[in-house]
């Protein structure tokens, strides 16, 4: 196994994550590349290894909806002795278009997977990150109402309300919960970047960016949508992308193209603390710059995922203790 470094991709077994992992595996054959997802039913790791002719990609099962599973995953990962993580792609994401669903931790499931599980994963992986680790978070343009994506605009009152919807907010569409979770990805990136910049970092030089891959028909994002919509998204719209770009937005892509862009952004030395549409740094939504909301999200997340006050304090320091 390679000892040059590790590339770690959540949601790396399908869609955007698969193609980003494929591109990175081709570019870095001497790195150990981990694709971490709930399942690898299509054999993504083997598929990438076969496509590249290398054997550097490994699948590891990870359920981001369960804080206990994330902790168990990290305990097992720590025992493997993998080289430090040079590139960390927090990419996995799901949406639940119908009524509110809850994780085993009693957290609304979209928020639990798209933000909370990833946050705990990051906090626990910190001692495993290389001194110059690059962290890229997959967000989405749906977090910005100004982009007129057709998805309901995000509503962020508090992280607590997202985790445990009130009688009123439980009535929101599942797509709205998704757009809000993507807003959380961007706000958490900004809060993290601020701490990386302000903290005493010693030898550390981590960078972080968030990424909008655009609309990607044909991915598994619509796996829980009604059957007709799921069929259209998976089997019809991918063939209409040129038309959709003309009629709706140029930010509509094949998963392989967005995956290649994600891979390029990951290894880019630029763009610390920025939000990207593809490979172009752009302004994120007005709401995403609200530092009060960023800090509410950060504080609630730490309080929720830390097992005790000592761990919360350790996570708050961002860089791991020596």
Tab-separated table of C-alpha atoms in Angstrom:
chain	number	residue	atom	x	y	z
A	1	UNK	CA	0.000	0.000	0.000
A	2	UNK	CA	1.092	3.528	-0.784
A	3	UNK	CA	2.719	5.602	1.911
A	4	UNK	CA	2.729	8.976	0.114
A	5	UNK	CA	-0.535	10.146	1.644
A	6	UNK	CA	-4.257	9.510	1.844
A	7	UNK	CA	-7.189	10.973	-0.082
A	8	UNK	CA	-10.509	10.575	1.745
A	9	UNK	CA	-13.843	11.009	-0.065
A	10	UNK	CA	-17.270	10.642	1.538
A	11	UNK	CA	-19.958	9.579	-0.905
A	12	UNK	CA	-17.207	8.389	-3.215
A	13	UNK	CA	-19.011	5.343	-4.583
A	14	UNK	CA	-21.448	7.057	-6.960
A	15	UNK	CA	-22.164	10.197	-8.950
A	16	UNK	CA	-20.014	13.238	-8.285
A	17	UNK	CA	-17.899	11.524	-5.631
A	18	UNK	CA	-17.160	8.540	-7.860
A	19	UNK	CA	-15.908	10.653	-10.751
A	20	UNK	CA	-13.874	12.902	-8.464
A	21	UNK	CA	-12.321	9.797	-6.899
A	22	UNK	CA	-11.583	8.347	-10.344
A	23	UNK	CA	-9.824	11.545	-11.434
A	24	UNK	CA	-7.802	11.739	-8.218
A	25	UNK	CA	-6.858	8.052	-8.379
A	26	UNK	CA	-5.497	8.579	-11.892
A	27	UNK	CA	-3.545	11.660	-10.821
A	28	UNK	CA	-2.194	10.223	-7.565
A	29	UNK	CA	-1.454	6.509	-8.047
A	30	UNK	CA	0.958	6.610	-5.100
A	31	UNK	CA	-1.749	7.778	-2.673
A	32	UNK	CA	-4.147	5.589	-0.724
A	33	UNK	CA	-7.635	6.710	-1.794
A	34	UNK	CA	-10.559	5.886	0.491
A	35	UNK	CA	-14.149	6.039	-0.725
A	36	UNK	CA	-16.402	6.053	2.335
A	37	UNK	CA	-20.142	5.502	1.897
A	38	UNK	CA	-22.957	3.488	3.417
A	39	UNK	CA	-22.507	0.806	0.768
A	40	UNK	CA	-20.510	0.043	-2.358
A	41	UNK	CA	-23.139	-2.073	-4.058
A	42	UNK	CA	-21.816	-1.309	-7.552
A	43	UNK	CA	-18.201	-2.051	-6.640
A	44	UNK	CA	-16.954	1.508	-7.164
A	45	UNK	CA	-13.565	0.880	-5.559
A	46	UNK	CA	-12.883	-2.110	-7.786
A	47	UNK	CA	-14.188	-0.211	-10.799
A	48	UNK	CA	-11.741	2.655	-10.216
A	49	UNK	CA	-8.854	0.270	-9.614
A	50	UNK	CA	-9.666	-1.568	-12.839
A	51	UNK	CA	-9.987	1.688	-14.795
A	52	UNK	CA	-6.649	3.038	-13.600
A	53	UNK	CA	-4.709	-0.209	-13.497
A	54	UNK	CA	-3.699	0.579	-9.920
A	55	UNK	CA	-4.816	-0.904	-6.611
A	56	UNK	CA	-4.829	2.202	-4.448
A	57	UNK	CA	-8.586	2.669	-3.910
A	58	UNK	CA	-10.345	1.116	-0.928
A	59	UNK	CA	-14.004	1.209	0.110
A	60	UNK	CA	-14.836	1.703	3.793
A	61	UNK	CA	-18.446	1.599	5.067
A	62	UNK	CA	-19.563	4.797	6.800
A	63	UNK	CA	-23.053	5.852	7.886
A	64	UNK	CA	-23.036	9.609	8.417
A	65	UNK	CA	-26.570	9.567	9.790
A	66	UNK	CA	-25.306	7.859	12.963
A	67	UNK	CA	-22.936	9.615	15.357
A	68	UNK	CA	-22.175	6.271	16.981
A	69	UNK	CA	-21.258	4.810	13.593
A	70	UNK	CA	-18.980	7.767	12.819
A	71	UNK	CA	-17.169	7.233	16.123
A	72	UNK	CA	-16.848	3.493	15.526
A	73	UNK	CA	-15.568	4.184	12.025
A	74	UNK	CA	-12.873	6.522	13.366
A	75	UNK	CA	-11.823	4.032	16.050
A	76	UNK	CA	-11.349	1.385	13.371
A	77	UNK	CA	-9.658	3.812	10.980
A	78	UNK	CA	-7.184	4.928	13.641
A	79	UNK	CA	-6.053	1.320	14.048
A	80	UNK	CA	-5.160	0.894	10.368
A	81	UNK	CA	-2.073	3.088	10.321
A	82	UNK	CA	-2.964	4.862	7.084
A	83	UNK	CA	-0.705	7.754	6.019
A	84	UNK	CA	-1.913	11.302	6.823
A	85	UNK	CA	-4.886	12.617	4.860
A	86	UNK	CA	-3.691	15.170	2.312
A	87	UNK	CA	-7.093	15.737	0.676
A	88	UNK	CA	-10.392	15.466	2.551
A	89	UNK	CA	-13.552	15.690	0.451
A	90	UNK	CA	-16.713	16.040	2.547
A	91	UNK	CA	-18.963	15.234	-0.366
A	92	UNK	CA	-21.787	12.861	0.600
A	93	UNK	CA	-25.311	14.249	0.582
A	94	UNK	CA	-28.928	13.140	0.516
A	95	UNK	CA	-32.338	14.717	0.402
A	96	UNK	CA	-35.654	13.370	1.648
A	97	UNK	CA	-38.455	14.956	-0.421
A	98	UNK	CA	-41.390	13.812	1.677
A	99	UNK	CA	-42.116	14.244	5.376
A	100	UNK	CA	-39.574	14.757	8.124
A	101	UNK	CA	-37.375	11.739	8.839
A	102	UNK	CA	-35.123	11.425	11.882
A	103	UNK	CA	-31.779	9.751	12.408
A	104	UNK	CA	-31.131	7.341	15.249
A	105	UNK	CA	-29.815	10.372	17.164
A	106	UNK	CA	-33.227	12.053	16.761
A	107	UNK	CA	-31.855	14.663	14.345
A	108	UNK	CA	-33.694	15.543	11.138
A	109	UNK	CA	-32.039	13.260	8.633
A	110	UNK	CA	-31.088	15.712	5.862
A	111	UNK	CA	-29.305	17.923	8.384
A	112	UNK	CA	-27.843	14.876	10.153
A	113	UNK	CA	-26.176	13.475	7.016
A	114	UNK	CA	-25.325	16.602	5.072
A	115	UNK	CA	-23.887	18.526	8.017
A	116	UNK	CA	-23.794	16.948	11.484
A	117	UNK	CA	-22.181	13.609	10.605
A	118	UNK	CA	-19.609	15.335	8.420
A	119	UNK	CA	-18.760	17.795	11.193
A	120	UNK	CA	-18.107	15.000	13.693
A	121	UNK	CA	-16.078	13.132	11.089
A	122	UNK	CA	-13.896	16.196	10.585
A	123	UNK	CA	-13.400	16.818	14.312
A	124	UNK	CA	-12.374	13.210	14.922
A	125	UNK	CA	-10.146	13.000	11.845
A	126	UNK	CA	-8.100	16.089	12.752
A	127	UNK	CA	-5.159	14.099	14.224
A	128	UNK	CA	-5.116	12.090	10.968
A	129	UNK	CA	-4.888	15.112	8.664
A	130	UNK	CA	-1.613	16.074	7.000
A	131	UNK	CA	0.033	19.330	8.047
A	132	UNK	CA	-1.032	20.870	4.714
A	133	UNK	CA	-4.422	19.168	4.359
A	134	UNK	CA	-6.910	20.544	1.837
A	135	UNK	CA	-10.586	20.253	2.849
A	136	UNK	CA	-13.330	20.662	0.240
A	137	UNK	CA	-17.029	20.606	1.147
A	138	UNK	CA	-19.631	19.854	-1.504
A	139	UNK	CA	-22.333	22.493	-1.171
A	140	UNK	CA	-24.834	23.581	-3.842
A	141	UNK	CA	-26.164	26.634	-5.614
A	142	UNK	CA	-29.602	25.788	-4.224
A	143	UNK	CA	-28.483	27.508	-1.007
A	144	UNK	CA	-28.725	30.865	-2.853
A	145	UNK	CA	-32.234	32.153	-3.707
A	146	UNK	CA	-30.685	34.653	-6.127
A	147	UNK	CA	-29.713	31.777	-8.420
A	148	UNK	CA	-33.398	30.905	-8.974
A	149	UNK	CA	-32.767	27.167	-9.081
A	150	UNK	CA	-36.414	26.269	-8.615
A	151	UNK	CA	-35.657	24.788	-5.196
A	152	UNK	CA	-37.366	26.472	-2.214
A	153	UNK	CA	-35.133	29.043	-0.545
A	154	UNK	CA	-33.369	27.985	2.663
A	155	UNK	CA	-34.744	29.091	6.002
A	156	UNK	CA	-32.253	29.264	8.851
A	157	UNK	CA	-33.573	30.368	12.207
A	158	UNK	CA	-31.339	28.166	14.321
A	159	UNK	CA	-29.467	24.889	14.123
A	160	UNK	CA	-31.686	23.577	16.894
A	161	UNK	CA	-34.772	24.110	14.747
A	162	UNK	CA	-33.144	22.315	11.825
A	163	UNK	CA	-32.293	19.346	14.018
A	164	UNK	CA	-35.662	19.267	15.757
A	165	UNK	CA	-38.274	20.964	13.553
A	166	UNK	CA	-41.132	22.782	15.202
A	167	UNK	CA	-44.724	22.019	14.279
A	168	UNK	CA	-44.493	24.825	11.721
A	169	UNK	CA	-41.076	24.095	10.238
A	170	UNK	CA	-41.912	20.390	9.966
A	171	UNK	CA	-44.359	21.460	7.235
A	172	UNK	CA	-41.539	22.728	5.011
A	173	UNK	CA	-40.812	20.799	1.847
A	174	UNK	CA	-38.047	18.226	1.908
A	175	UNK	CA	-36.341	20.192	-0.858
A	176	UNK	CA	-36.301	23.221	1.418
A	177	UNK	CA	-34.594	21.199	4.153
A	178	UNK	CA	-32.034	20.183	1.539
A	179	UNK	CA	-31.327	23.768	0.420
A	180	UNK	CA	-30.929	24.783	4.070
A	181	UNK	CA	-28.477	21.948	4.693
A	182	UNK	CA	-26.425	23.209	1.747
A	183	UNK	CA	-26.502	26.707	3.260
A	184	UNK	CA	-25.136	25.109	6.437
A	185	UNK	CA	-22.263	23.591	4.436
A	186	UNK	CA	-21.211	27.054	3.259
A	187	UNK	CA	-21.687	28.741	6.647
A	188	UNK	CA	-19.738	25.992	8.410
A	189	UNK	CA	-16.913	26.380	5.872
A	190	UNK	CA	-16.713	30.101	6.650
A	191	UNK	CA	-16.777	29.477	10.412
A	192	UNK	CA	-14.056	26.846	10.050
A	193	UNK	CA	-11.917	29.077	7.838
A	194	UNK	CA	-12.153	31.890	10.365
A	195	UNK	CA	-10.901	29.567	13.097
A	196	UNK	CA	-8.140	28.128	10.942
A	197	UNK	CA	-6.991	31.666	10.263
A	198	UNK	CA	-7.257	32.907	13.844
A	199	UNK	CA	-5.893	29.856	15.663
A	200	UNK	CA	-2.293	29.309	16.600
A	201	UNK	CA	-1.457	26.704	14.012
A	202	UNK	CA	2.249	26.018	14.415
A	203	UNK	CA	3.262	23.723	11.569
A	204	UNK	CA	-0.295	23.379	10.250
A	205	UNK	CA	-1.412	24.991	7.009
A	206	UNK	CA	-4.898	23.640	6.330
A	207	UNK	CA	-7.113	25.207	3.690
A	208	UNK	CA	-10.854	24.861	3.141
A	209	UNK	CA	-13.245	25.625	0.297
A	210	UNK	CA	-16.835	24.803	-0.627
A	211	UNK	CA	-17.973	23.666	-4.058
A	212	UNK	CA	-21.163	23.884	-6.099
A	213	UNK	CA	-21.169	21.095	-8.701
A	214	UNK	CA	-24.310	22.426	-10.385
A	215	UNK	CA	-27.373	20.377	-11.213
A	216	UNK	CA	-26.344	16.877	-12.231
A	217	UNK	CA	-29.143	14.761	-13.722
A	218	UNK	CA	-28.437	11.071	-13.427
A	219	UNK	CA	-27.029	11.057	-9.901
A	220	UNK	CA	-28.532	9.265	-6.898
A	221	UNK	CA	-29.632	12.493	-5.236
A	222	UNK	CA	-33.235	11.832	-6.278
A	223	UNK	CA	-33.260	8.243	-5.020
A	224	UNK	CA	-36.087	8.999	-2.574
A	225	UNK	CA	-38.178	11.067	-5.000
A	226	UNK	CA	-41.506	9.750	-6.397
A	227	UNK	CA	-41.039	7.087	-9.059
A	228	UNK	CA	-41.905	9.273	-12.055
A	229	UNK	CA	-39.585	12.100	-11.006
A	230	UNK	CA	-36.838	9.624	-10.181
A	231	UNK	CA	-37.147	8.050	-13.650
A	232	UNK	CA	-36.999	11.447	-15.356
A	233	UNK	CA	-34.004	12.560	-13.302
A	234	UNK	CA	-32.060	9.351	-13.852
A	235	UNK	CA	-32.994	8.342	-17.387
A	236	UNK	CA	-34.340	11.319	-19.329
A	237	UNK	CA	-32.760	14.579	-18.153
A	238	UNK	CA	-29.141	13.396	-18.627
A	239	UNK	CA	-29.798	13.349	-22.387
A	240	UNK	CA	-31.272	16.846	-22.336
A	241	UNK	CA	-28.400	18.678	-20.644
A	242	UNK	CA	-27.502	20.892	-23.658
A	243	UNK	CA	-31.147	21.991	-23.889
A	244	UNK	CA	-31.427	22.476	-20.133
A	245	UNK	CA	-28.352	24.701	-20.174
A	246	UNK	CA	-29.976	26.942	-22.760
A	247	UNK	CA	-33.407	26.974	-21.174
A	248	UNK	CA	-32.593	27.041	-17.467
A	249	UNK	CA	-28.957	27.566	-16.477
A	250	UNK	CA	-25.447	26.952	-17.806
A	251	UNK	CA	-24.632	25.389	-14.421
A	252	UNK	CA	-25.971	21.950	-15.380
A	253	UNK	CA	-23.433	19.203	-15.949
A	254	UNK	CA	-22.759	15.537	-16.396
A	255	UNK	CA	-21.547	14.024	-13.090
A	256	UNK	CA	-18.221	13.112	-14.708
A	257	UNK	CA	-17.592	16.763	-15.630
A	258	UNK	CA	-18.462	18.087	-12.182
A	259	UNK	CA	-16.390	15.285	-10.653
A	260	UNK	CA	-13.381	16.339	-12.703
A	261	UNK	CA	-13.899	19.937	-11.566
A	262	UNK	CA	-14.112	18.849	-7.924
A	263	UNK	CA	-10.861	16.911	-8.289
A	264	UNK	CA	-9.115	19.955	-9.819
A	265	UNK	CA	-10.389	22.270	-7.086
A	266	UNK	CA	-9.259	19.796	-4.436
A	267	UNK	CA	-5.643	19.852	-5.550
A	268	UNK	CA	-5.622	23.596	-6.296
A	269	UNK	CA	-3.324	25.663	-4.067
A	270	UNK	CA	-5.712	28.622	-4.286
A	271	UNK	CA	-9.146	29.419	-2.933
A	272	UNK	CA	-8.812	29.183	0.822
A	273	UNK	CA	-12.066	30.191	2.526
A	274	UNK	CA	-13.926	30.664	-0.762
A	275	UNK	CA	-17.044	29.321	-2.427
A	276	UNK	CA	-16.766	27.880	-5.930
A	277	UNK	CA	-19.205	27.301	-8.751
A	278	UNK	CA	-17.262	24.678	-10.604
A	279	UNK	CA	-13.752	26.112	-10.818
A	280	UNK	CA	-14.834	29.744	-10.517
A	281	UNK	CA	-14.785	31.477	-7.143
A	282	UNK	CA	-18.056	33.387	-6.763
A	283	UNK	CA	-20.042	35.162	-4.065
A	284	UNK	CA	-22.231	32.805	-2.073
A	285	UNK	CA	-25.687	33.778	-0.850
A	286	UNK	CA	-26.153	36.915	1.243
A	287	UNK	CA	-27.429	34.786	4.110
A	288	UNK	CA	-24.289	32.634	4.151
A	289	UNK	CA	-22.208	35.622	5.311
A	290	UNK	CA	-24.283	36.151	8.464
A	291	UNK	CA	-21.658	35.532	11.144
A	292	UNK	CA	-24.298	35.316	13.882
A	293	UNK	CA	-25.897	32.365	12.100
A	294	UNK	CA	-22.496	30.834	11.369
A	295	UNK	CA	-21.634	30.975	15.057
A	296	UNK	CA	-25.023	29.549	16.060
A	297	UNK	CA	-24.381	26.608	13.735
A	298	UNK	CA	-20.829	26.123	14.982
A	299	UNK	CA	-21.733	26.265	18.679
A	300	UNK	CA	-24.780	23.991	18.335
A	301	UNK	CA	-22.752	21.458	16.334
A	302	UNK	CA	-19.963	21.284	18.891
A	303	UNK	CA	-22.407	20.930	21.766
A	304	UNK	CA	-24.279	18.158	19.968
A	305	UNK	CA	-21.472	15.983	18.631
A	306	UNK	CA	-18.970	16.252	21.506
A	307	UNK	CA	-19.318	13.462	24.046
A	308	UNK	CA	-18.464	15.756	26.964
A	309	UNK	CA	-17.234	19.243	27.800
A	310	UNK	CA	-13.577	18.257	27.519
A	311	UNK	CA	-14.079	16.996	23.988
A	312	UNK	CA	-16.113	20.070	23.050
A	313	UNK	CA	-13.234	22.247	24.186
A	314	UNK	CA	-10.777	20.130	22.200
A	315	UNK	CA	-12.903	20.363	19.039
A	316	UNK	CA	-13.222	24.129	19.441
A	317	UNK	CA	-9.451	24.499	19.162
A	318	UNK	CA	-9.735	23.186	15.578
A	319	UNK	CA	-6.106	22.105	15.268
A	320	UNK	CA	-5.407	18.900	17.218
A	321	UNK	CA	-3.368	19.051	20.386
A	322	UNK	CA	0.277	18.091	19.992
